[in-house]
Coordinates of C-alpha atoms in Angstrom, one line a residue:
Chain A
M179 CA 50.2 -6.5 -13.7
L180 CA 50.0 -10.1 -14.1
S181 CA 49.4 -11.8 -17.5
H182 CA 46.0 -13.4 -17.9
P183 CA 45.5 -17.1 -18.5
E184 CA 44.8 -18.0 -21.9
V185 CA 41.1 -18.9 -21.4
D186 CA 38.8 -16.8 -19.1
V187 CA 36.8 -19.3 -17.3
Y188 CA 34.2 -16.6 -16.2
P189 CA 33.6 -14.5 -19.3
S190 CA 31.0 -11.9 -19.2
R191 CA 29.6 -8.9 -21.1
V192 CA 31.3 -10.6 -24.2
L193 CA 28.4 -12.5 -26.0
D194 CA 25.1 -11.3 -27.3
E195 CA 23.1 -14.1 -25.4
P196 CA 23.3 -14.7 -21.6
R197 CA 24.7 -18.2 -20.4
I198 CA 24.8 -20.0 -17.2
L199 CA 28.1 -21.4 -16.5
D200 CA 29.1 -23.8 -13.7
R201 CA 31.3 -22.4 -10.9
E202 CA 34.9 -23.8 -11.4
D203 CA 36.1 -23.1 -7.9
P204 CA 35.5 -24.3 -4.4
V205 CA 33.0 -22.5 -2.1
V206 CA 34.9 -23.4 1.2
Y207 CA 38.7 -23.4 1.0
G208 CA 39.5 -23.8 4.7
D209 CA 39.0 -26.5 7.3
P210 CA 35.4 -26.9 8.4
A211 CA 36.5 -28.2 11.7
H212 CA 38.8 -25.5 12.7
G213 CA 37.6 -21.9 13.2
P214 CA 34.7 -19.9 14.8
L215 CA 32.1 -21.4 12.6
T216 CA 30.6 -24.9 13.5
Q217 CA 30.8 -27.6 10.8
E218 CA 27.0 -27.2 10.5
Q219 CA 27.4 -23.5 9.7
V220 CA 30.1 -24.2 7.2
A221 CA 28.1 -26.9 5.4
S222 CA 25.1 -24.4 5.3
Y223 CA 27.4 -21.7 3.8
Q224 CA 28.7 -24.3 1.3
K225 CA 25.3 -25.3 0.2
N226 CA 23.3 -22.1 0.3
G227 CA 26.2 -19.5 -0.2
F228 CA 25.3 -17.5 2.8
L229 CA 25.2 -17.6 6.5
F230 CA 23.1 -15.2 8.9
I231 CA 24.3 -14.8 12.5
D232 CA 22.2 -12.8 14.9
S233 CA 23.8 -10.7 17.5
V234 CA 27.5 -10.9 16.5
F235 CA 28.0 -7.6 18.0
S236 CA 26.4 -6.4 21.2
P237 CA 24.0 -3.5 21.4
A238 CA 26.8 -1.3 23.1
E239 CA 29.2 -2.1 20.2
V240 CA 26.7 -1.3 17.5
E241 CA 25.9 2.1 19.2
A242 CA 29.6 2.8 19.2
I243 CA 29.8 1.9 15.4
Q244 CA 26.7 4.0 14.7
Q245 CA 28.4 7.1 16.3
A246 CA 31.6 6.6 14.3
K247 CA 29.3 6.3 11.1
D248 CA 27.4 9.5 12.1
I249 CA 30.7 11.4 12.2
L250 CA 31.4 10.3 8.7
W251 CA 27.9 11.3 7.6
D252 CA 28.2 14.8 8.9
Q253 CA 30.4 15.9 6.1
P254 CA 28.9 18.9 4.2
A255 CA 26.9 18.4 1.1
T256 CA 29.5 20.1 -0.8
A257 CA 32.1 17.5 0.1
T258 CA 32.9 15.9 -3.2
R259 CA 35.5 13.2 -2.3
P260 CA 34.9 10.3 -4.8
E261 CA 34.6 7.9 -1.9
V262 CA 31.2 9.7 -1.0
I263 CA 28.4 8.5 -3.1
R264 CA 25.2 10.5 -3.1
E265 CA 21.5 9.6 -4.0
P266 CA 20.7 10.2 -7.7
E267 CA 18.0 12.5 -6.9
S268 CA 19.3 14.4 -3.8
D269 CA 22.5 15.3 -1.9
S270 CA 21.9 12.6 0.8
I271 CA 24.8 10.2 1.2
R272 CA 24.2 6.7 0.1
S273 CA 27.5 5.1 0.7
I274 CA 31.0 5.9 1.7
F275 CA 33.9 3.7 0.4
A276 CA 37.2 2.7 1.8
V277 CA 36.4 3.4 5.4
H278 CA 38.8 0.5 6.3
R279 CA 41.6 2.5 4.7
D280 CA 40.6 6.2 5.6
D281 CA 39.2 5.9 9.0
A282 CA 41.1 4.6 12.1
Y283 CA 38.0 3.4 13.8
F284 CA 36.8 1.2 10.8
K285 CA 40.2 0.1 10.0
G286 CA 40.3 -1.5 13.5
L287 CA 36.8 -3.0 13.0
S288 CA 37.7 -4.5 9.7
Q289 CA 40.4 -6.3 11.6
D290 CA 38.2 -7.6 14.4
P291 CA 39.0 -11.1 15.0
R292 CA 35.5 -12.3 15.0
L293 CA 35.1 -11.2 11.3
V294 CA 38.7 -12.0 10.1
H295 CA 38.6 -15.5 11.6
I296 CA 35.5 -16.4 9.8
A297 CA 36.9 -15.2 6.7
T298 CA 40.1 -17.1 7.0
Q299 CA 38.2 -20.3 7.9
L300 CA 36.0 -20.1 4.8
L301 CA 38.7 -18.8 2.4
G302 CA 41.6 -20.9 3.6
G303 CA 44.5 -18.7 4.8
D304 CA 45.3 -15.1 4.8
V305 CA 42.9 -12.4 3.6
Y306 CA 42.8 -8.7 2.9
I307 CA 40.0 -6.2 2.4
H308 CA 39.1 -5.8 -1.2
Q309 CA 36.4 -3.3 -0.6
S310 CA 34.7 -1.7 2.4
R311 CA 31.8 0.7 2.5
I312 CA 29.1 2.0 4.8
N313 CA 25.7 2.0 3.2
F314 CA 22.7 4.2 4.4
K315 CA 19.4 3.6 2.7
S316 CA 17.1 6.3 3.8
G317 CA 13.5 5.7 5.0
F318 CA 10.5 6.7 2.7
S319 CA 12.6 6.9 -0.4
G320 CA 15.2 4.1 -0.3
K321 CA 15.7 2.8 -3.8
E322 CA 15.9 -0.7 -5.0
F323 CA 19.0 -2.6 -5.8
Y324 CA 18.4 -5.0 -8.7
W325 CA 19.7 -8.6 -8.7
H326 CA 23.6 -9.0 -9.3
S327 CA 26.6 -11.1 -8.5
D328 CA 29.3 -9.1 -7.0
F329 CA 31.9 -11.4 -8.6
E330 CA 30.7 -10.7 -12.0
T331 CA 31.6 -7.0 -11.7
W332 CA 34.7 -7.6 -9.6
H333 CA 36.0 -10.0 -12.2
V334 CA 35.0 -8.0 -15.3
E335 CA 35.9 -4.5 -14.1
D336 CA 38.4 -5.2 -11.3
G337 CA 40.3 -8.2 -12.5
M338 CA 39.4 -10.6 -9.6
P339 CA 40.6 -13.9 -11.1
R340 CA 38.6 -16.6 -9.2
M341 CA 35.7 -17.0 -6.7
R342 CA 37.7 -16.8 -3.4
A343 CA 36.1 -13.8 -1.7
L344 CA 33.2 -13.1 0.6
S345 CA 31.2 -10.2 1.9
M346 CA 30.1 -9.5 5.3
S347 CA 27.2 -7.2 5.9
L348 CA 27.1 -6.0 9.5
A349 CA 23.6 -4.5 10.3
L350 CA 23.7 -1.2 12.0
T351 CA 19.9 -0.8 11.9
E352 CA 17.2 -3.4 12.3
N353 CA 16.6 -5.5 9.1
L354 CA 12.9 -6.0 8.8
A355 CA 10.9 -7.7 6.1
T356 CA 9.2 -4.3 5.4
N357 CA 12.3 -2.0 4.9
G358 CA 13.9 -3.5 1.7
P359 CA 16.4 -5.8 3.3
V360 CA 19.0 -7.8 1.1
M361 CA 17.4 -10.8 -0.6
V362 CA 19.7 -13.6 -1.7
I363 CA 18.9 -16.6 -4.0
P364 CA 20.2 -19.7 -2.1
G365 CA 22.5 -22.0 -4.2
S366 CA 23.0 -19.3 -6.9
H367 CA 26.6 -19.1 -6.0
R368 CA 27.3 -22.4 -7.7
H369 CA 26.3 -20.9 -11.2
Y370 CA 27.7 -18.0 -13.0
V371 CA 25.3 -16.0 -15.1
T372 CA 27.1 -14.2 -17.8
C373 CA 25.7 -10.8 -18.8
V374 CA 25.5 -9.4 -22.3
G375 CA 26.7 -6.0 -23.3
Q376 CA 30.1 -4.3 -23.1
T377 CA 31.4 -2.3 -20.1
P378 CA 31.6 1.5 -21.0
E379 CA 34.5 3.5 -20.0
N380 CA 34.4 4.9 -16.3
H381 CA 31.4 2.7 -15.8
Y382 CA 31.7 2.9 -12.1
T383 CA 30.8 6.6 -12.0
S384 CA 27.2 5.8 -12.8
S385 CA 27.0 2.1 -11.8
L386 CA 27.3 2.8 -8.0
K387 CA 24.1 4.8 -8.2
R388 CA 22.2 2.6 -10.6
Q389 CA 23.6 -0.4 -12.4
V390 CA 22.6 -1.1 -16.1
Y391 CA 25.6 -3.1 -17.4
G392 CA 26.4 -6.3 -15.6
T393 CA 22.7 -6.9 -15.1
P394 CA 21.5 -10.7 -15.3
D395 CA 18.7 -11.6 -17.7
R396 CA 15.3 -12.5 -16.4
Q397 CA 15.4 -16.1 -17.7
S398 CA 18.5 -16.8 -15.8
L399 CA 17.1 -15.3 -12.7
S400 CA 14.0 -17.4 -13.0
F401 CA 16.2 -20.5 -13.4
L402 CA 18.1 -19.6 -10.1
V403 CA 14.8 -18.8 -8.2
E404 CA 13.2 -22.0 -9.3
R405 CA 16.0 -24.0 -7.8
G406 CA 16.7 -22.2 -4.8
G407 CA 13.9 -19.8 -3.9
I408 CA 14.5 -16.6 -2.3
A409 CA 15.8 -15.9 1.2
M410 CA 15.4 -12.8 3.2
P411 CA 17.5 -12.8 6.3
T412 CA 16.2 -10.2 8.9
G413 CA 17.4 -9.5 12.4
R414 CA 18.6 -7.2 14.9
P415 CA 21.4 -4.4 14.7
G416 CA 24.8 -6.4 15.2
S417 CA 23.7 -9.3 13.1
L418 CA 26.0 -10.4 10.3
L419 CA 25.2 -11.6 6.9
I420 CA 28.1 -13.5 5.3
F421 CA 27.7 -14.2 1.7
D422 CA 29.8 -15.7 -1.1
C423 CA 31.1 -13.3 -3.8
N424 CA 29.0 -15.0 -6.5
I425 CA 25.6 -15.3 -4.9
M426 CA 22.9 -13.4 -6.6
H427 CA 21.4 -10.8 -4.3
G428 CA 19.3 -7.6 -4.6
S429 CA 16.8 -5.6 -2.6
N430 CA 13.4 -3.9 -3.0
S431 CA 12.7 -0.3 -2.3
N432 CA 11.8 1.1 1.1
I433 CA 8.9 3.3 1.6
T434 CA 8.8 2.7 5.3
P435 CA 10.1 5.5 7.8
Y436 CA 12.8 2.8 9.0
P437 CA 16.3 3.7 7.4
R438 CA 18.7 0.7 6.7
S439 CA 22.3 1.1 7.3
N440 CA 25.0 -1.5 7.3
L441 CA 28.8 -1.8 7.2
F442 CA 29.9 -3.9 4.2
L443 CA 33.4 -5.5 4.2
V444 CA 34.8 -7.8 1.4
Y445 CA 37.5 -10.1 2.3
N446 CA 39.6 -11.6 -0.5
S447 CA 42.1 -14.4 -0.4
V448 CA 45.8 -13.3 -0.8
E449 CA 46.1 -16.1 -3.3
N450 CA 43.4 -14.3 -5.2
R451 CA 44.8 -10.8 -5.7
L452 CA 43.5 -8.6 -8.6
Q453 CA 44.9 -8.8 -12.0
H454 CA 44.1 -6.6 -15.0
P455 CA 40.3 -6.4 -15.5
F456 CA 38.9 -9.2 -17.6
G457 CA 36.4 -7.1 -19.5
A458 CA 37.1 -3.4 -19.1
P459 CA 39.8 -1.0 -20.5
M460 CA 40.9 0.4 -17.1
P461 CA 40.8 -1.0 -13.6
R462 CA 38.5 0.9 -11.1
P463 CA 40.1 3.1 -8.5
D464 CA 41.6 1.8 -5.4
Y465 CA 38.8 3.0 -3.1
I466 CA 36.5 0.5 -4.9
A467 CA 38.9 -2.3 -5.4
T468 CA 42.1 -2.6 -3.4
R469 CA 45.1 -3.4 -5.5
Chain B
M111 CA -25.9 16.4 -6.9
L112 CA -26.5 16.9 -3.1
S113 CA -25.6 20.1 -1.4
H114 CA -22.6 20.0 1.0
P115 CA -22.8 20.4 4.7
E116 CA -21.4 23.8 5.7
V117 CA -18.4 22.4 7.3
D118 CA -16.2 19.7 5.7
V119 CA -15.1 17.6 8.6
Y120 CA -12.3 15.9 6.4
P121 CA -10.7 18.8 4.5
S122 CA -7.5 18.0 2.5
R123 CA -5.3 19.6 -0.1
V124 CA -6.6 23.0 1.3
L125 CA -3.8 24.2 3.7
D126 CA -0.1 24.8 3.3
E127 CA 0.6 22.6 6.3
P128 CA -0.4 19.0 6.8
R129 CA -2.5 18.2 9.9
I130 CA -3.6 15.1 11.7
L131 CA -7.5 15.1 12.5
D132 CA -9.4 12.6 14.5
R133 CA -11.8 10.3 12.7
E134 CA -15.3 11.6 13.1
D135 CA -16.9 8.2 12.2
P136 CA -17.3 4.7 13.5
V137 CA -15.3 1.9 12.2
V138 CA -17.9 -0.8 12.7
Y139 CA -21.4 0.2 11.9
G140 CA -23.1 -3.3 12.1
D141 CA -23.6 -5.8 14.8
P142 CA -20.4 -7.7 15.8
A143 CA -22.5 -10.6 16.9
H144 CA -24.4 -11.1 13.7
G145 CA -22.6 -12.0 10.5
P146 CA -19.8 -14.3 9.1
L147 CA -17.1 -12.6 11.2
T148 CA -16.6 -13.7 14.8
Q149 CA -16.7 -11.0 17.4
E150 CA -13.0 -11.4 17.9
Q151 CA -12.4 -10.7 14.2
V152 CA -14.8 -7.6 14.2
A153 CA -12.8 -6.3 17.4
S154 CA -9.5 -6.8 15.6
Y155 CA -10.8 -5.0 12.6
Q156 CA -12.1 -2.1 14.8
K157 CA -8.8 -1.8 16.5
N158 CA -6.3 -2.3 13.7
G159 CA -8.3 -1.1 10.7
F160 CA -7.8 -4.4 8.7
L161 CA -8.4 -8.1 8.8
F162 CA -6.5 -10.8 6.9
I163 CA -8.3 -14.2 6.4
D164 CA -6.4 -17.0 4.7
S165 CA -8.1 -19.3 2.1
V166 CA -11.4 -17.7 1.9
F167 CA -11.4 -19.1 -1.8
S168 CA -10.3 -22.5 -2.6
P169 CA -7.5 -23.3 -4.9
A170 CA -10.1 -24.4 -7.7
E171 CA -12.0 -21.1 -7.3
V172 CA -8.7 -19.1 -7.5
E173 CA -7.9 -20.9 -10.6
A174 CA -11.2 -20.0 -12.3
I175 CA -10.7 -16.3 -11.2
Q176 CA -7.2 -16.5 -12.6
Q177 CA -8.5 -17.7 -16.1
A178 CA -11.2 -15.1 -16.1
K179 CA -8.4 -12.4 -15.4
D180 CA -6.2 -13.8 -18.1
I181 CA -9.0 -13.5 -20.6
L182 CA -9.3 -9.8 -19.8
W183 CA -5.4 -9.4 -19.9
D184 CA -5.3 -10.8 -23.4
Q185 CA -6.5 -7.6 -25.0
P186 CA -4.2 -6.1 -27.5
A187 CA -1.6 -3.4 -26.7
T188 CA -3.5 -1.2 -28.9
A189 CA -6.7 -1.4 -26.8
T190 CA -7.2 2.2 -25.3
R191 CA -10.3 1.8 -23.2
P192 CA -9.7 4.1 -20.2
E193 CA -10.6 1.3 -17.8
V194 CA -7.3 -0.4 -18.9
I195 CA -4.3 1.2 -17.1
R196 CA -0.8 0.5 -18.4
E197 CA 2.7 0.8 -16.8
P198 CA 4.3 4.2 -17.1
E199 CA 7.3 2.7 -19.0
S200 CA 5.8 -0.2 -21.1
D201 CA 2.5 -1.3 -22.6
S202 CA 2.1 -4.0 -19.9
I203 CA -1.4 -3.8 -18.3
R204 CA -1.1 -2.9 -14.6
S205 CA -4.9 -2.5 -13.7
I206 CA -8.3 -2.9 -15.2
F207 CA -11.1 -1.0 -13.5
A208 CA -14.8 -1.5 -13.4
V209 CA -14.6 -5.4 -13.7
H210 CA -17.8 -5.6 -11.6
R211 CA -19.7 -3.5 -14.1
D212 CA -18.1 -4.6 -17.5
D213 CA -17.6 -8.3 -17.0
A214 CA -20.5 -10.8 -16.1
Y215 CA -17.9 -13.2 -14.3
F216 CA -16.6 -10.6 -12.1
K217 CA -20.0 -9.0 -11.6
G218 CA -21.1 -12.3 -10.0
L219 CA -18.0 -12.6 -8.0
S220 CA -18.4 -9.1 -6.6
Q221 CA -21.9 -10.3 -5.3
D222 CA -20.5 -13.5 -3.8
P223 CA -22.2 -13.8 -0.4
R224 CA -19.0 -14.6 1.5
L225 CA -17.7 -11.1 0.6
V226 CA -21.1 -9.1 0.7
H227 CA -22.0 -10.4 4.1
I228 CA -18.7 -9.3 5.6
A229 CA -19.1 -5.8 4.2
T230 CA -22.8 -5.6 5.4
Q231 CA -21.7 -6.8 8.9
L232 CA -18.9 -4.2 9.1
L233 CA -20.7 -1.4 7.5
G234 CA -24.2 -1.9 8.8
G235 CA -26.9 -2.5 6.2
D236 CA -26.8 -2.4 2.3
V237 CA -23.6 -1.8 0.5
Y238 CA -22.8 -1.3 -3.3
I239 CA -19.5 -1.5 -5.3
H240 CA -17.8 2.0 -5.2
Q241 CA -14.9 0.8 -7.2
S242 CA -13.4 -2.6 -8.6
R243 CA -10.3 -3.5 -10.3
I244 CA -7.9 -6.2 -11.0
N245 CA -4.3 -5.3 -10.3
F246 CA -1.2 -7.0 -11.9
K247 CA 2.3 -6.1 -10.5
S248 CA 4.7 -7.9 -12.8
G249 CA 7.8 -9.7 -11.6
F250 CA 11.2 -8.2 -11.7
S251 CA 9.9 -4.5 -12.3
G252 CA 6.9 -4.1 -10.1
K253 CA 6.9 -0.4 -9.0
E254 CA 6.3 0.6 -5.4
F255 CA 3.0 2.3 -4.4
Y256 CA 3.7 5.1 -1.9
W257 CA 1.6 5.5 1.5
H258 CA -1.9 6.7 1.0
S259 CA -5.4 6.7 2.5
D260 CA -7.9 5.6 -0.1
F261 CA -10.5 7.8 1.7
E262 CA -8.5 11.0 1.3
T263 CA -8.8 10.6 -2.5
W264 CA -12.3 9.3 -2.5
H265 CA -13.4 12.3 -0.3
V266 CA -11.5 15.0 -2.2
E267 CA -11.7 13.7 -5.8
D268 CA -15.0 11.7 -5.7
G269 CA -17.1 13.3 -2.9
M270 CA -17.4 10.4 -0.5
P271 CA -18.9 12.1 2.4
R272 CA -17.9 9.9 5.4
M273 CA -15.8 7.0 6.4
R274 CA -18.3 4.1 5.8
A275 CA -16.5 2.2 3.1
L276 CA -14.0 -0.7 3.0
S277 CA -11.8 -2.6 0.5
M278 CA -11.4 -6.2 0.0
S279 CA -8.2 -7.6 -1.7
L280 CA -8.4 -11.0 -2.9
A281 CA -5.1 -12.5 -3.7
L282 CA -4.8 -14.3 -7.0
T283 CA -1.1 -15.1 -6.4
E284 CA 1.1 -15.7 -3.5
N285 CA 1.7 -12.6 -1.4
L286 CA 5.2 -13.2 0.1
A287 CA 7.3 -10.9 2.1
T288 CA 9.6 -10.7 -0.8
N289 CA 7.4 -9.7 -3.7
G290 CA 6.1 -6.2 -2.6
P291 CA 3.0 -7.1 -0.7
V292 CA 0.6 -4.5 0.8
M293 CA 1.9 -3.0 4.0
V294 CA -0.7 -1.4 6.4
I295 CA -0.1 0.8 9.4
P296 CA -2.3 -0.7 12.1
G297 CA -4.5 1.9 13.8
S298 CA -3.9 4.6 11.2
H299 CA -7.6 4.4 10.2
R300 CA -8.4 6.3 13.4
H301 CA -6.5 9.4 12.2
Y302 CA -7.1 11.5 9.1
V303 CA -3.9 13.0 7.6
T304 CA -4.7 16.0 5.5
C305 CA -2.4 16.5 2.6
V306 CA -1.1 19.7 1.2
G307 CA -1.5 21.1 -2.4
Q308 CA -4.4 21.5 -4.6
T309 CA -5.9 18.8 -7.0
P310 CA -5.0 19.6 -10.6
E311 CA -7.7 19.0 -13.4
N312 CA -8.2 15.5 -14.6
H313 CA -5.7 14.4 -11.9
Y314 CA -6.7 10.8 -12.3
T315 CA -5.3 10.4 -15.7
S316 CA -1.7 10.5 -14.1
S317 CA -2.4 9.6 -10.5
L318 CA -3.4 6.0 -11.2
K319 CA 0.0 5.4 -12.6
R320 CA 2.0 7.3 -10.0
Q321 CA 0.5 9.6 -7.4
V322 CA 1.8 13.0 -6.4
Y323 CA -1.0 15.0 -5.0
G324 CA -2.8 13.5 -2.0
T325 CA 0.5 12.2 -0.6
P326 CA 0.8 12.3 3.2
D327 CA 3.9 13.9 4.6
R328 CA 6.8 12.1 6.3
Q329 CA 6.3 13.5 9.7
S330 CA 2.6 12.2 9.8
L331 CA 3.6 8.9 8.5
S332 CA 6.3 8.6 11.3
F333 CA 3.7 9.5 14.0
L334 CA 1.4 6.8 12.8
V335 CA 4.2 4.2 12.5
E336 CA 5.5 5.1 15.9
R337 CA 2.1 4.2 17.3
G338 CA 1.0 1.3 15.2
G339 CA 4.0 -0.2 13.4
I340 CA 3.8 -1.8 10.1
A341 CA 1.9 -4.9 9.4
M342 CA 2.6 -7.0 6.2
P343 CA 0.0 -9.7 5.8
T344 CA 1.1 -12.4 3.5
G345 CA -0.7 -15.6 2.4
R346 CA -1.8 -18.1 -0.2
P347 CA -3.9 -17.3 -3.3
G348 CA -7.4 -17.1 -2.2
S349 CA -6.7 -15.2 1.0
L350 CA -8.7 -12.0 1.6
L351 CA -7.4 -8.7 3.1
I352 CA -10.2 -6.5 4.3
F353 CA -9.2 -3.0 5.2
D354 CA -11.0 0.3 6.2
C355 CA -11.2 3.0 3.7
N356 CA -9.0 5.4 5.8
I357 CA -6.1 3.0 6.7
M358 CA -2.6 4.1 5.5
H359 CA -1.2 1.5 3.2
G360 CA 1.4 1.2 0.4
S361 CA 3.8 -1.3 -0.9
N362 CA 7.5 -1.6 -1.9
S363 CA 8.8 -2.5 -5.3
N364 CA 9.1 -6.0 -6.5
I365 CA 12.4 -7.3 -8.1
T366 CA 11.4 -11.0 -7.7
P367 CA 10.3 -13.2 -10.4
Y368 CA 7.0 -13.5 -8.6
P369 CA 4.3 -11.5 -10.0
R370 CA 1.5 -10.2 -7.7
S371 CA -2.1 -10.0 -8.8
N372 CA -5.2 -9.3 -6.8
L373 CA -8.9 -8.5 -7.2
F374 CA -9.7 -5.3 -5.5
L375 CA -13.3 -4.5 -4.5
V376 CA -14.5 -1.4 -2.6
Y377 CA -17.9 -1.7 -0.7
N378 CA -19.5 1.5 0.3
S379 CA -22.6 1.9 2.4
V380 CA -25.7 3.0 0.5
E381 CA -26.1 5.6 3.3
N382 CA -22.8 7.1 2.1
R383 CA -23.4 7.7 -1.5
L384 CA -21.1 10.2 -3.5
Q385 CA -21.7 13.9 -3.5
H386 CA -19.9 16.6 -5.4
P387 CA -16.1 16.2 -4.8
F388 CA -14.9 18.0 -1.6
G389 CA -11.7 19.3 -3.3
A390 CA -11.7 18.9 -7.0
P391 CA -13.5 20.9 -10.0
M392 CA -15.0 17.8 -11.5
P393 CA -15.9 14.3 -10.2
R394 CA -13.8 11.4 -11.6
P395 CA -15.3 9.1 -14.3
D396 CA -17.9 6.3 -13.3
Y397 CA -15.4 3.5 -13.9
I398 CA -13.3 4.9 -10.9
A399 CA -16.1 6.0 -8.7
T400 CA -19.6 4.6 -9.0
R401 CA -22.3 7.3 -9.0

């Protein structure tokens, strides 16, 4: 465990009133001119905090990933590995964590050069997987995910020191406007919304199903939306949504028959390895945050 | 009270298994060539079961309607008129019913020739208001509305004999893809999905907040969506969504800061006046279903 700097530049869940702080870190650390992304794409990511690229993986590749996912999903309802998260009101599997660690196929996929080279271009230098999971939001009853910044949680609960990480969401099903796709607030990654309240012990056992702590207030969300609006990137299976660790995002419910499934990979810079949590008594388990 | 025909052509909440029956009624009763709608618009309504027209009311008109709505919304939280429906988990007003009856301004608006002439063209002859309400779905916490056919409820609980009614939803706020707009299943109005279960007494006191009975099954919904897909008409304040009484529709939740508000008017043919409910012991109150 490393010792903390004297001042936490991103305090959250400390004060009684929410505050909006400026981002103290770059968004792009690498060289915009060298890597798989064009300079225009890097500039757009820098400005908006996300980038959507259609058809990064071919239909045949997506089918293979789907099959690998189905094998994981076929575990019995009695399986109680902590990596397997089930719906609050049923036994259906909602997410499986640490697939890059526990499954040879997804380990290989998380090291696919198309993905890793984008991460190294944006984050500047070597990266590792901070978190991975496959999500499945069923049709008819998919629940909403309220607005949140991933970094706020990773900083407070996992001890991620600075904003030098990004997420990639690879769509395994079609993302439509109707089936509760991820919505992002463009530009919100340049603000840090501190949340009120303290983190209870073992918060992760409930927060992965429905988050209560680490929730931004309505006034701050309105501030961000007034400036950046709301973007809802939609596209075919095989499309890739890349987004900064601090962008505000969430999704509405899904009453359509169309399920939504995606592979979620978080790349963190090796210069940004986890320390002791900045606002929680104990770090979360390794399957949620690689140490 | 009129006596019932011997055979109910639209039985629902009777059998243990859901069934999909054919529509036994026309969709368009009037003359496509005479009225405010073009023949193309009428043909589209006939085929899809809905029609979306942008900017039927001007921005100035919408502002006036908004003001009239705000006056109604300003009643104290202690007001317990049954016409005022509040959110399940708060005192916020979700809907106010019978505004065409209780409020001079909205009475006039419900008789606006632009609206009435569309209704008479599609339904063929004189119409009256079966139901009216103003809906307000707040930002951040707007709840979803699960799929349903209005006619199923109006038939079973209100005694509407045949499919010869339509709804108009006048948007008072912007309908965006992101803020939980109404979704419809095109073509679903030509099928009648019977629901299972019986209607409990005074069902309306809970069903207006969250419906459980009269809910279509997933297999039937998939059948309809495979054939017609899902449409999500979006547009500016002042736009008008006209939809058949039997079209399957619903909406996802709304976590965005953008509220959604609309005036909802149901026109029924005078040839289709209510009888005794086809599947409930007592008719619902007049503010929900005009007799």
